[in-house]
Amino acid sequence: MIEIISAGMLSTIQDLGRFGVMKDGFTQGGVMDAYSTRIANKLCGNDANAPVIEMTMLGITAKFTEEHIFAISGGRFDISLNNKPIRTNKAYLAKAGDVLSIKTAKQGLRCYLAVAGGFDVPLFMGSASTNLKINVGGFDGRKLKAGDTVKVGKASKLKNIEKRELAENTYDRIVTIRVVLGPQEDMFSENDLALFSNQRYTVTSDFDRMGIRLWGIALRGKEKLEIISDAITFGSIQITNSGMPIILMADHQTTGGYAKIATVISADLPKLAQVKSNDKINFEIIDVDTAEKIANKQKKYIDRLF
């Protein structure tokens, strides 16, 4: 188990998401950065979907009550174990009584703590992910707070722990995000599509786990941009009547009534999970076949680790 001494800004139990329930009105949820989550779990010898703690901007301080293998991936934070600096993308062995401190983000915005065996919380609709809007999943359906004790599942034995490490992730303040056009790209003119892919957008201060609002030169659309509400997915890019994009993220609503000019490819969603206010985003349009090849390449890389 781990005991939470301080809980940071927004720390929740998450897994890869709650799938197959949008028809019932429940959003996917889950981690914002699936790539870093998979890396952290792989370092610990876990299944990719093992529950982790997602932290935003300021992480937790926690005490291990038993011996555990753990790893942290994602943004680069100021991290220490018993006041000795440690780093991301490396497995460590913590003993009973050891104190892990994850302070502020130095690069990126979010990081992920995995422990061998995963965090042991009840499942809701097949997922451990916390949904804060309806207070279900994770740890009592809420963010972690000081005094919480989080259980850890049974772990398999790992050898050569000291060799389980990768280079740390790096994050730039200017990010290229690859997208596939649609499903409503026909509601935009050729000039709109060119402007969408050629300009550099700015991330506004209006961003969270639900979406990221961007600022730039407005897209006009051929007519009004409202549509009959249809399905939203993680990575849908809506254009509101202001002409500005909103990128829908993990806690997106299930349906939306604005035209969606494009969808972010799955392999680039983790980049968006790490952006901050005033970061810059460029969109690069690719086709579906290319997007699938990129996703498969990323998956094979993780699968082959260790």
mmCIF file of N, CA and C in Angstrom, residues 152-277:
data_model
loop_
_atom_site.group_PDB
_atom_site.id
_atom_site.type_symbol
_atom_site.label_atom_id
_atom_site.label_comp_id
_atom_site.label_asym_id
_atom_site.label_seq_id
_atom_site.Cartn_x
_atom_site.Cartn_y
_atom_site.Cartn_z
ATOM 1 N N VAL A 152 -2.363 -1.906 -3.289
ATOM 2 C CA VAL A 152 -1.607 -2.348 -4.462
ATOM 3 C C VAL A 152 -1.911 -3.814 -4.711
ATOM 4 N N GLY A 153 -2.075 -4.177 -5.976
ATOM 5 C CA GLY A 153 -2.371 -5.557 -6.339
ATOM 6 C C GLY A 153 -1.158 -6.459 -6.239
ATOM 7 N N LYS A 154 -1.380 -7.751 -6.429
ATOM 8 C CA LYS A 154 -0.302 -8.735 -6.366
ATOM 9 C C LYS A 154 0.595 -8.608 -7.587
ATOM 10 N N ALA A 155 1.891 -8.538 -7.338
ATOM 11 C CA ALA A 155 2.847 -8.329 -8.425
ATOM 12 C C ALA A 155 3.599 -9.606 -8.749
ATOM 13 N N SER A 156 3.975 -9.738 -10.014
ATOM 14 C CA SER A 156 4.868 -10.832 -10.409
ATOM 15 C C SER A 156 6.305 -10.416 -10.109
ATOM 16 N N LYS A 157 7.180 -11.397 -9.920
ATOM 17 C CA LYS A 157 8.560 -11.088 -9.585
ATOM 18 C C LYS A 157 9.315 -10.596 -10.821
ATOM 19 N N LEU A 158 10.129 -9.569 -10.620
ATOM 20 C CA LEU A 158 10.919 -9.001 -11.703
ATOM 21 C C LEU A 158 12.398 -9.180 -11.417
ATOM 22 N N LYS A 159 13.153 -9.488 -12.461
ATOM 23 C CA LYS A 159 14.602 -9.604 -12.338
ATOM 24 C C LYS A 159 15.268 -8.376 -12.966
ATOM 25 N N ASN A 160 16.487 -8.131 -12.558
ATOM 26 C CA ASN A 160 17.282 -7.050 -13.142
ATOM 27 C C ASN A 160 16.540 -5.716 -13.151
ATOM 28 N N ILE A 161 15.997 -5.355 -11.992
ATOM 29 C CA ILE A 161 15.242 -4.112 -11.879
ATOM 30 C C ILE A 161 16.081 -2.923 -12.323
ATOM 31 N N GLU A 162 17.360 -2.934 -11.978
ATOM 32 C CA GLU A 162 18.228 -1.798 -12.286
ATOM 33 C C GLU A 162 18.396 -1.575 -13.787
ATOM 34 N N LYS A 163 18.091 -2.594 -14.600
ATOM 35 C CA LYS A 163 18.227 -2.462 -16.049
ATOM 36 C C LYS A 163 16.936 -2.009 -16.733
ATOM 37 N N ARG A 164 15.872 -1.889 -15.965
ATOM 38 C CA ARG A 164 14.592 -1.508 -16.544
ATOM 39 C C ARG A 164 14.506 0.023 -16.598
ATOM 40 N N GLU A 165 15.048 0.580 -17.650
ATOM 41 C CA GLU A 165 15.054 2.028 -17.791
ATOM 42 C C GLU A 165 15.106 2.421 -19.251
ATOM 43 N N LEU A 166 14.612 3.621 -19.531
ATOM 44 C CA LEU A 166 14.610 4.206 -20.869
ATOM 45 C C LEU A 166 15.035 5.659 -20.750
ATOM 46 N N ALA A 167 15.362 6.267 -21.872
ATOM 47 C CA ALA A 167 15.623 7.706 -21.869
ATOM 48 C C ALA A 167 14.358 8.445 -21.436
ATOM 49 N N GLU A 168 14.539 9.550 -20.751
ATOM 50 C CA GLU A 168 13.383 10.337 -20.322
ATOM 51 C C GLU A 168 12.704 10.977 -21.530
ATOM 52 N N ASN A 169 11.401 11.216 -21.407
ATOM 53 C CA ASN A 169 10.647 11.898 -22.456
ATOM 54 C C ASN A 169 11.073 13.368 -22.516
ATOM 55 N N THR A 170 10.972 13.953 -23.682
ATOM 56 C CA THR A 170 11.238 15.378 -23.838
ATOM 57 C C THR A 170 10.010 16.056 -24.442
ATOM 58 N N TYR A 171 9.804 17.316 -24.078
ATOM 59 C CA TYR A 171 8.624 18.046 -24.534
ATOM 60 C C TYR A 171 9.012 19.447 -24.956
ATOM 61 N N ASP A 172 8.551 19.846 -26.140
ATOM 62 C CA ASP A 172 8.787 21.191 -26.656
ATOM 63 C C ASP A 172 7.544 22.048 -26.449
ATOM 64 N N ARG A 173 7.728 23.357 -26.493
ATOM 65 C CA ARG A 173 6.608 24.279 -26.339
ATOM 66 C C ARG A 173 5.915 24.538 -27.677
ATOM 67 N N ILE A 174 6.509 24.039 -28.770
ATOM 68 C CA ILE A 174 5.889 24.082 -30.096
ATOM 69 C C ILE A 174 5.717 22.639 -30.553
ATOM 70 N N VAL A 175 4.474 22.223 -30.824
ATOM 71 C CA VAL A 175 4.157 20.817 -31.055
ATOM 72 C C VAL A 175 3.454 20.650 -32.397
ATOM 73 N N THR A 176 3.888 19.669 -33.176
ATOM 74 C CA THR A 176 3.179 19.306 -34.402
ATOM 75 C C THR A 176 2.276 18.123 -34.106
ATOM 76 N N ILE A 177 1.006 18.283 -34.401
ATOM 77 C CA ILE A 177 -0.007 17.269 -34.133
ATOM 78 C C ILE A 177 -0.576 16.777 -35.468
ATOM 79 N N ARG A 178 -0.482 15.485 -35.698
ATOM 80 C CA ARG A 178 -0.978 14.914 -36.942
ATOM 81 C C ARG A 178 -2.456 14.559 -36.815
ATOM 82 N N VAL A 179 -3.210 14.869 -37.869
ATOM 83 C CA VAL A 179 -4.663 14.676 -37.848
ATOM 84 C C VAL A 179 -5.132 14.035 -39.143
ATOM 85 N N VAL A 180 -6.286 13.391 -39.049
ATOM 86 C CA VAL A 180 -7.007 12.897 -40.221
ATOM 87 C C VAL A 180 -8.231 13.772 -40.391
ATOM 88 N N LEU A 181 -8.470 14.258 -41.582
ATOM 89 C CA LEU A 181 -9.622 15.127 -41.802
ATOM 90 C C LEU A 181 -10.930 14.386 -41.563
ATOM 91 N N GLY A 182 -11.935 15.154 -41.113
ATOM 92 C CA GLY A 182 -13.281 14.624 -40.973
ATOM 93 C C GLY A 182 -13.725 14.462 -39.539
ATOM 94 N N PRO A 183 -15.003 14.152 -39.372
ATOM 95 C CA PRO A 183 -15.936 13.700 -40.413
ATOM 96 C C PRO A 183 -16.700 14.816 -41.134
ATOM 97 N N GLN A 184 -16.563 16.090 -40.716
ATOM 98 C CA GLN A 184 -17.327 17.161 -41.368
ATOM 99 C C GLN A 184 -16.433 18.155 -42.106
ATOM 100 N N GLU A 185 -15.345 17.690 -42.698
ATOM 101 C CA GLU A 185 -14.454 18.617 -43.392
ATOM 102 C C GLU A 185 -15.108 19.267 -44.604
ATOM 103 N N ASP A 186 -16.210 18.632 -45.116
ATOM 104 C CA ASP A 186 -16.889 19.212 -46.269
ATOM 105 C C ASP A 186 -17.645 20.496 -45.919
ATOM 106 N N MET A 187 -17.745 20.826 -44.642
ATOM 107 C CA MET A 187 -18.396 22.069 -44.223
ATOM 108 C C MET A 187 -17.412 23.241 -44.246
ATOM 109 N N PHE A 188 -16.174 22.978 -44.651
ATOM 110 C CA PHE A 188 -15.152 24.007 -44.675
ATOM 111 C C PHE A 188 -14.623 24.184 -46.097
ATOM 112 N N SER A 189 -14.254 25.423 -46.428
ATOM 113 C CA SER A 189 -13.720 25.729 -47.755
ATOM 114 C C SER A 189 -12.267 25.276 -47.861
ATOM 115 N N GLU A 190 -11.758 25.259 -49.085
ATOM 116 C CA GLU A 190 -10.346 24.945 -49.287
ATOM 117 C C GLU A 190 -9.454 25.938 -48.551
ATOM 118 N N ASN A 191 -9.878 27.199 -48.526
ATOM 119 C CA ASN A 191 -9.113 28.216 -47.801
ATOM 120 C C ASN A 191 -9.080 27.906 -46.308
ATOM 121 N N ASP A 192 -10.223 27.451 -45.764
ATOM 122 C CA ASP A 192 -10.276 27.076 -44.345
ATOM 123 C C ASP A 192 -9.315 25.927 -44.053
ATOM 124 N N LEU A 193 -9.339 24.902 -44.915
ATOM 125 C CA LEU A 193 -8.488 23.735 -44.690
ATOM 126 C C LEU A 193 -7.008 24.111 -44.767
ATOM 127 N N ALA A 194 -6.687 25.007 -45.702
ATOM 128 C CA ALA A 194 -5.305 25.460 -45.817
ATOM 129 C C ALA A 194 -4.900 26.265 -44.584
ATOM 130 N N LEU A 195 -5.800 27.130 -44.113
ATOM 131 C CA LEU A 195 -5.512 27.938 -42.931
ATOM 132 C C LEU A 195 -5.364 27.062 -41.694
ATOM 133 N N PHE A 196 -6.208 26.056 -41.580
ATOM 134 C CA PHE A 196 -6.155 25.128 -40.449
ATOM 135 C C PHE A 196 -4.798 24.424 -40.379
ATOM 136 N N SER A 197 -4.279 24.006 -41.522
ATOM 137 C CA SER A 197 -3.048 23.223 -41.522
ATOM 138 C C SER A 197 -1.783 24.072 -41.607
ATOM 139 N N ASN A 198 -1.910 25.343 -41.952
ATOM 140 C CA ASN A 198 -0.719 26.175 -42.143
ATOM 141 C C ASN A 198 -0.451 27.158 -41.019
ATOM 142 N N GLN A 199 -1.440 27.432 -40.180
ATOM 143 C CA GLN A 199 -1.202 28.408 -39.117
ATOM 144 C C GLN A 199 -0.712 27.737 -37.838
ATOM 145 N N ARG A 200 -0.158 28.543 -36.947
ATOM 146 C CA ARG A 200 0.305 28.064 -35.651
ATOM 147 C C ARG A 200 -0.667 28.565 -34.587
ATOM 148 N N TYR A 201 -1.387 27.627 -33.964
ATOM 149 C CA TYR A 201 -2.363 27.972 -32.931
ATOM 150 C C TYR A 201 -1.686 28.116 -31.564
ATOM 151 N N THR A 202 -2.318 28.876 -30.699
ATOM 152 C CA THR A 202 -1.850 29.046 -29.326
ATOM 153 C C THR A 202 -2.805 28.357 -28.366
ATOM 154 N N VAL A 203 -2.263 27.585 -27.417
ATOM 155 C CA VAL A 203 -3.086 26.965 -26.375
ATOM 156 C C VAL A 203 -3.515 28.050 -25.392
ATOM 157 N N THR A 204 -4.803 28.206 -25.192
ATOM 158 C CA THR A 204 -5.311 29.203 -24.253
ATOM 159 C C THR A 204 -5.246 28.653 -22.825
ATOM 160 N N SER A 205 -5.639 29.470 -21.874
ATOM 161 C CA SER A 205 -5.691 29.010 -20.481
ATOM 162 C C SER A 205 -6.918 28.147 -20.216
ATOM 163 N N ASP A 206 -7.791 28.024 -21.214
ATOM 164 C CA ASP A 206 -9.024 27.250 -21.080
ATOM 165 C C ASP A 206 -8.763 25.822 -21.578
ATOM 166 N N PHE A 207 -8.168 25.002 -20.698
ATOM 167 C CA PHE A 207 -7.917 23.606 -21.068
ATOM 168 C C PHE A 207 -7.963 22.752 -19.805
ATOM 169 N N ASP A 208 -8.425 21.518 -19.966
ATOM 170 C CA ASP A 208 -8.514 20.576 -18.847
ATOM 171 C C ASP A 208 -8.624 19.172 -19.425
ATOM 172 N N ARG A 209 -9.069 18.223 -18.601
ATOM 173 C CA ARG A 209 -9.189 16.845 -19.084
ATOM 174 C C ARG A 209 -10.316 16.682 -20.105
ATOM 175 N N MET A 210 -11.191 17.664 -20.217
ATOM 176 C CA MET A 210 -12.291 17.579 -21.175
ATOM 177 C C MET A 210 -11.878 18.085 -22.554
ATOM 178 N N GLY A 211 -11.111 19.160 -22.606
ATOM 179 C CA GLY A 211 -10.754 19.704 -23.902
ATOM 180 C C GLY A 211 -9.717 20.808 -23.816
ATOM 181 N N ILE A 212 -9.177 21.164 -24.988
ATOM 182 C CA ILE A 212 -8.169 22.206 -25.113
ATOM 183 C C ILE A 212 -8.675 23.222 -26.125
ATOM 184 N N ARG A 213 -8.859 24.458 -25.671
ATOM 185 C CA ARG A 213 -9.334 25.514 -26.562
ATOM 186 C C ARG A 213 -8.122 26.270 -27.125
ATOM 187 N N LEU A 214 -8.109 26.438 -28.455
ATOM 188 C CA LEU A 214 -7.001 27.087 -29.135
ATOM 189 C C LEU A 214 -7.393 28.474 -29.629
ATOM 190 N N TRP A 215 -6.359 29.294 -29.894
ATOM 191 C CA TRP A 215 -6.575 30.632 -30.431
ATOM 192 C C TRP A 215 -5.731 30.807 -31.678
ATOM 193 N N GLY A 216 -6.356 31.420 -32.700
ATOM 194 C CA GLY A 216 -5.639 31.684 -33.937
ATOM 195 C C GLY A 216 -6.504 32.498 -34.875
ATOM 196 N N ILE A 217 -6.203 32.425 -36.162
ATOM 197 C CA ILE A 217 -7.035 33.105 -37.161
ATOM 198 C C ILE A 217 -8.287 32.262 -37.378
ATOM 199 N N ALA A 218 -9.444 32.886 -37.292
ATOM 200 C CA ALA A 218 -10.710 32.159 -37.317
ATOM 201 C C ALA A 218 -10.970 31.489 -38.669
ATOM 202 N N LEU A 219 -11.536 30.282 -38.615
ATOM 203 C CA LEU A 219 -12.038 29.607 -39.808
ATOM 204 C C LEU A 219 -13.488 30.031 -40.020
ATOM 205 N N ARG A 220 -13.878 30.256 -41.249
ATOM 206 C CA ARG A 220 -15.217 30.785 -41.525
ATOM 207 C C ARG A 220 -16.267 29.691 -41.722
ATOM 208 N N GLY A 221 -15.874 28.597 -42.367
ATOM 209 C CA GLY A 221 -16.867 27.591 -42.717
ATOM 210 C C GLY A 221 -17.704 28.053 -43.892
ATOM 211 N N LYS A 222 -18.285 27.110 -44.615
ATOM 212 C CA LYS A 222 -19.127 27.475 -45.751
ATOM 213 C C LYS A 222 -20.435 28.087 -45.297
ATOM 214 N N GLU A 223 -20.976 27.608 -44.193
ATOM 215 C CA GLU A 223 -22.195 28.147 -43.588
ATOM 216 C C GLU A 223 -22.013 28.067 -42.082
ATOM 217 N N LYS A 224 -23.106 28.142 -41.331
ATOM 218 C CA LYS A 224 -23.003 27.992 -39.879
ATOM 219 C C LYS A 224 -22.444 26.612 -39.550
ATOM 220 N N LEU A 225 -21.750 26.540 -38.433
ATOM 221 C CA LEU A 225 -21.018 25.328 -38.111
ATOM 222 C C LEU A 225 -21.747 24.395 -37.146
ATOM 223 N N GLU A 226 -23.008 24.716 -36.808
ATOM 224 C CA GLU A 226 -23.766 23.773 -35.991
ATOM 225 C C GLU A 226 -24.206 22.576 -36.839
ATOM 226 N N ILE A 227 -24.249 21.413 -36.183
ATOM 227 C CA ILE A 227 -24.753 20.200 -36.823
ATOM 228 C C ILE A 227 -25.732 19.526 -35.863
ATOM 229 N N ILE A 228 -26.463 18.548 -36.371
ATOM 230 C CA ILE A 228 -27.225 17.686 -35.471
ATOM 231 C C ILE A 228 -26.209 16.898 -34.653
ATOM 232 N N SER A 229 -26.350 16.911 -33.348
ATOM 233 C CA SER A 229 -25.341 16.303 -32.477
ATOM 234 C C SER A 229 -25.026 14.880 -32.904
ATOM 235 N N ASP A 230 -23.730 14.601 -32.988
ATOM 236 C CA ASP A 230 -23.316 13.233 -33.260
ATOM 237 C C ASP A 230 -22.114 12.897 -32.379
ATOM 238 N N ALA A 231 -21.573 11.701 -32.559
ATOM 239 C CA ALA A 231 -20.599 11.162 -31.615
ATOM 240 C C ALA A 231 -19.292 11.945 -31.604
ATOM 241 N N ILE A 232 -18.726 12.057 -30.399
ATOM 242 C CA ILE A 232 -17.412 12.658 -30.173
ATOM 243 C C ILE A 232 -16.443 11.534 -29.799
ATOM 244 N N THR A 233 -15.195 11.681 -30.212
ATOM 245 C CA THR A 233 -14.172 10.742 -29.789
ATOM 246 C C THR A 233 -12.996 11.505 -29.192
ATOM 247 N N PHE A 234 -12.148 10.825 -28.477
ATOM 248 C CA PHE A 234 -10.932 11.399 -27.921
ATOM 249 C C PHE A 234 -10.070 11.874 -29.098
ATOM 250 N N GLY A 235 -9.888 13.188 -29.214
ATOM 251 C CA GLY A 235 -9.130 13.745 -30.317
ATOM 252 C C GLY A 235 -9.951 14.456 -31.370
ATOM 253 N N SER A 236 -11.282 14.429 -31.259
ATOM 254 C CA SER A 236 -12.113 15.193 -32.189
ATOM 255 C C SER A 236 -11.783 16.682 -32.079
ATOM 256 N N ILE A 237 -11.719 17.371 -33.218
ATOM 257 C CA ILE A 237 -11.456 18.816 -33.219
ATOM 258 C C ILE A 237 -12.698 19.532 -33.722
ATOM 259 N N GLN A 238 -13.421 20.126 -32.791
ATOM 260 C CA GLN A 238 -14.611 20.894 -33.133
ATOM 261 C C GLN A 238 -14.223 22.325 -33.489
ATOM 262 N N ILE A 239 -14.949 22.907 -34.447
ATOM 263 C CA ILE A 239 -14.810 24.329 -34.746
ATOM 264 C C ILE A 239 -16.134 24.993 -34.367
ATOM 265 N N THR A 240 -16.086 25.868 -33.380
ATOM 266 C CA THR A 240 -17.298 26.550 -32.941
ATOM 267 C C THR A 240 -17.596 27.716 -33.880
ATOM 268 N N ASN A 241 -18.700 28.416 -33.631
ATOM 269 C CA ASN A 241 -19.063 29.558 -34.474
ATOM 270 C C ASN A 241 -18.067 30.707 -34.365
ATOM 271 N N SER A 242 -17.198 30.672 -33.357
ATOM 272 C CA SER A 242 -16.127 31.664 -33.260
ATOM 273 C C SER A 242 -15.037 31.410 -34.289
ATOM 274 N N GLY A 243 -15.053 30.217 -34.897
ATOM 275 C CA GLY A 243 -14.026 29.843 -35.848
ATOM 276 C C GLY A 243 -12.788 29.240 -35.214
ATOM 277 N N MET A 244 -12.826 29.050 -33.877
ATOM 278 C CA MET A 244 -11.666 28.540 -33.149
ATOM 279 C C MET A 244 -11.824 27.044 -32.843
ATOM 280 N N PRO A 245 -10.724 26.302 -32.862
ATOM 281 C CA PRO A 245 -10.794 24.868 -32.577
ATOM 282 C C PRO A 245 -10.847 24.561 -31.078
ATOM 283 N N ILE A 246 -11.566 23.508 -30.755
ATOM 284 C CA ILE A 246 -11.510 22.883 -29.437
ATOM 285 C C ILE A 246 -11.160 21.408 -29.662
ATOM 286 N N ILE A 247 -10.058 20.975 -29.075
ATOM 287 C CA ILE A 247 -9.672 19.565 -29.177
ATOM 288 C C ILE A 247 -10.268 18.825 -28.001
ATOM 289 N N LEU A 248 -11.115 17.844 -28.246
ATOM 290 C CA LEU A 248 -11.775 17.093 -27.185
ATOM 291 C C LEU A 248 -10.829 16.014 -26.671
ATOM 292 N N MET A 249 -10.720 15.945 -25.335
ATOM 293 C CA MET A 249 -9.744 15.060 -24.707
ATOM 294 C C MET A 249 -10.438 13.926 -23.947
ATOM 295 N N ALA A 250 -9.760 13.310 -22.990
ATOM 296 C CA ALA A 250 -10.227 12.051 -22.388
ATOM 297 C C ALA A 250 -11.618 12.152 -21.780
ATOM 298 N N ASP A 251 -11.928 13.261 -21.119
ATOM 299 C CA ASP A 251 -13.234 13.403 -20.463
ATOM 300 C C ASP A 251 -14.245 14.133 -21.339
ATOM 301 N N HIS A 252 -14.091 14.008 -22.661
ATOM 302 C CA HIS A 252 -15.006 14.653 -23.602
ATOM 303 C C HIS A 252 -16.441 14.191 -23.399
ATOM 304 N N GLN A 253 -17.378 15.055 -23.804
ATOM 305 C CA GLN A 253 -18.783 14.667 -23.819
ATOM 306 C C GLN A 253 -18.998 13.576 -24.867
ATOM 307 N N THR A 254 -20.102 12.866 -24.787
ATOM 308 C CA THR A 254 -20.322 11.759 -25.725
ATOM 309 C C THR A 254 -20.792 12.233 -27.095
ATOM 310 N N THR A 255 -21.501 13.368 -27.158
ATOM 311 C CA THR A 255 -21.960 13.914 -28.437
ATOM 312 C C THR A 255 -21.713 15.420 -28.465
ATOM 313 N N GLY A 256 -21.674 15.973 -29.677
ATOM 314 C CA GLY A 256 -21.459 17.407 -29.818
ATOM 315 C C GLY A 256 -22.149 17.953 -31.040
ATOM 316 N N GLY A 257 -22.458 19.253 -30.998
ATOM 317 C CA GLY A 257 -23.252 19.879 -32.052
ATOM 318 C C GLY A 257 -22.499 20.852 -32.928
ATOM 319 N N TYR A 258 -21.160 20.775 -32.933
ATOM 320 C CA TYR A 258 -20.360 21.603 -33.836
ATOM 321 C C TYR A 258 -19.607 20.725 -34.825
ATOM 322 N N ALA A 259 -19.329 21.290 -35.993
ATOM 323 C CA ALA A 259 -18.624 20.546 -37.033
ATOM 324 C C ALA A 259 -17.227 20.163 -36.561
ATOM 325 N N LYS A 260 -16.835 18.946 -36.883
ATOM 326 C CA LYS A 260 -15.509 18.445 -36.532
ATOM 327 C C LYS A 260 -14.668 18.402 -37.804
ATOM 328 N N ILE A 261 -13.681 19.285 -37.854
ATOM 329 C CA ILE A 261 -12.873 19.426 -39.058
ATOM 330 C C ILE A 261 -11.884 18.279 -39.214
ATOM 331 N N ALA A 262 -11.447 17.711 -38.082
ATOM 332 C CA ALA A 262 -10.425 16.663 -38.128
ATOM 333 C C ALA A 262 -10.401 15.912 -36.802
ATOM 334 N N THR A 263 -9.631 14.829 -36.782
ATOM 335 C CA THR A 263 -9.446 14.016 -35.579
ATOM 336 C C THR A 263 -7.958 13.761 -35.388
ATOM 337 N N VAL A 264 -7.467 13.997 -34.175
ATOM 338 C CA VAL A 264 -6.057 13.776 -33.856
ATOM 339 C C VAL A 264 -5.776 12.275 -33.877
ATOM 340 N N ILE A 265 -4.655 11.868 -34.463
ATOM 341 C CA ILE A 265 -4.321 10.450 -34.492
ATOM 342 C C ILE A 265 -3.978 9.985 -33.072
ATOM 343 N N SER A 266 -4.231 8.714 -32.798
ATOM 344 C CA SER A 266 -4.057 8.198 -31.432
ATOM 345 C C SER A 266 -2.626 8.355 -30.936
ATOM 346 N N ALA A 267 -1.643 8.197 -31.825
ATOM 347 C CA ALA A 267 -0.248 8.268 -31.411
ATOM 348 C C ALA A 267 0.167 9.660 -30.950
ATOM 349 N N ASP A 268 -0.572 10.695 -31.352
ATOM 350 C CA ASP A 268 -0.218 12.068 -30.979
ATOM 351 C C ASP A 268 -1.045 12.626 -29.831
ATOM 352 N N LEU A 269 -2.064 11.891 -29.386
ATOM 353 C CA LEU A 269 -2.848 12.355 -28.233
ATOM 354 C C LEU A 269 -1.969 12.558 -26.986
ATOM 355 N N PRO A 270 -0.974 11.684 -26.729
ATOM 356 C CA PRO A 270 -0.118 11.916 -25.566
ATOM 357 C C PRO A 270 0.629 13.251 -25.601
ATOM 358 N N LYS A 271 0.969 13.732 -26.789
ATOM 359 C CA LYS A 271 1.614 15.042 -26.886
ATOM 360 C C LYS A 271 0.685 16.132 -26.362
ATOM 361 N N LEU A 272 -0.593 16.031 -26.705
ATOM 362 C CA LEU A 272 -1.568 17.034 -26.264
ATOM 363 C C LEU A 272 -1.778 16.981 -24.760
ATOM 364 N N ALA A 273 -1.638 15.794 -24.165
ATOM 365 C CA ALA A 273 -1.798 15.662 -22.715
ATOM 366 C C ALA A 273 -0.752 16.453 -21.960
ATOM 367 N N GLN A 274 0.342 16.821 -22.628
ATOM 368 C CA GLN A 274 1.461 17.485 -21.960
ATOM 369 C C GLN A 274 1.569 18.977 -22.278
ATOM 370 N N VAL A 275 0.651 19.532 -23.088
ATOM 371 C CA VAL A 275 0.758 20.949 -23.437
ATOM 372 C C VAL A 275 0.247 21.826 -22.304
ATOM 373 N N LYS A 276 0.749 23.066 -22.284
ATOM 374 C CA LYS A 276 0.374 24.051 -21.275
ATOM 375 C C LYS A 276 -0.063 25.340 -21.949
ATOM 376 N N SER A 277 -0.633 26.233 -21.174
ATOM 377 C CA SER A 277 -1.072 27.525 -21.691
ATOM 378 C C SER A 277 0.072 28.233 -22.400
#
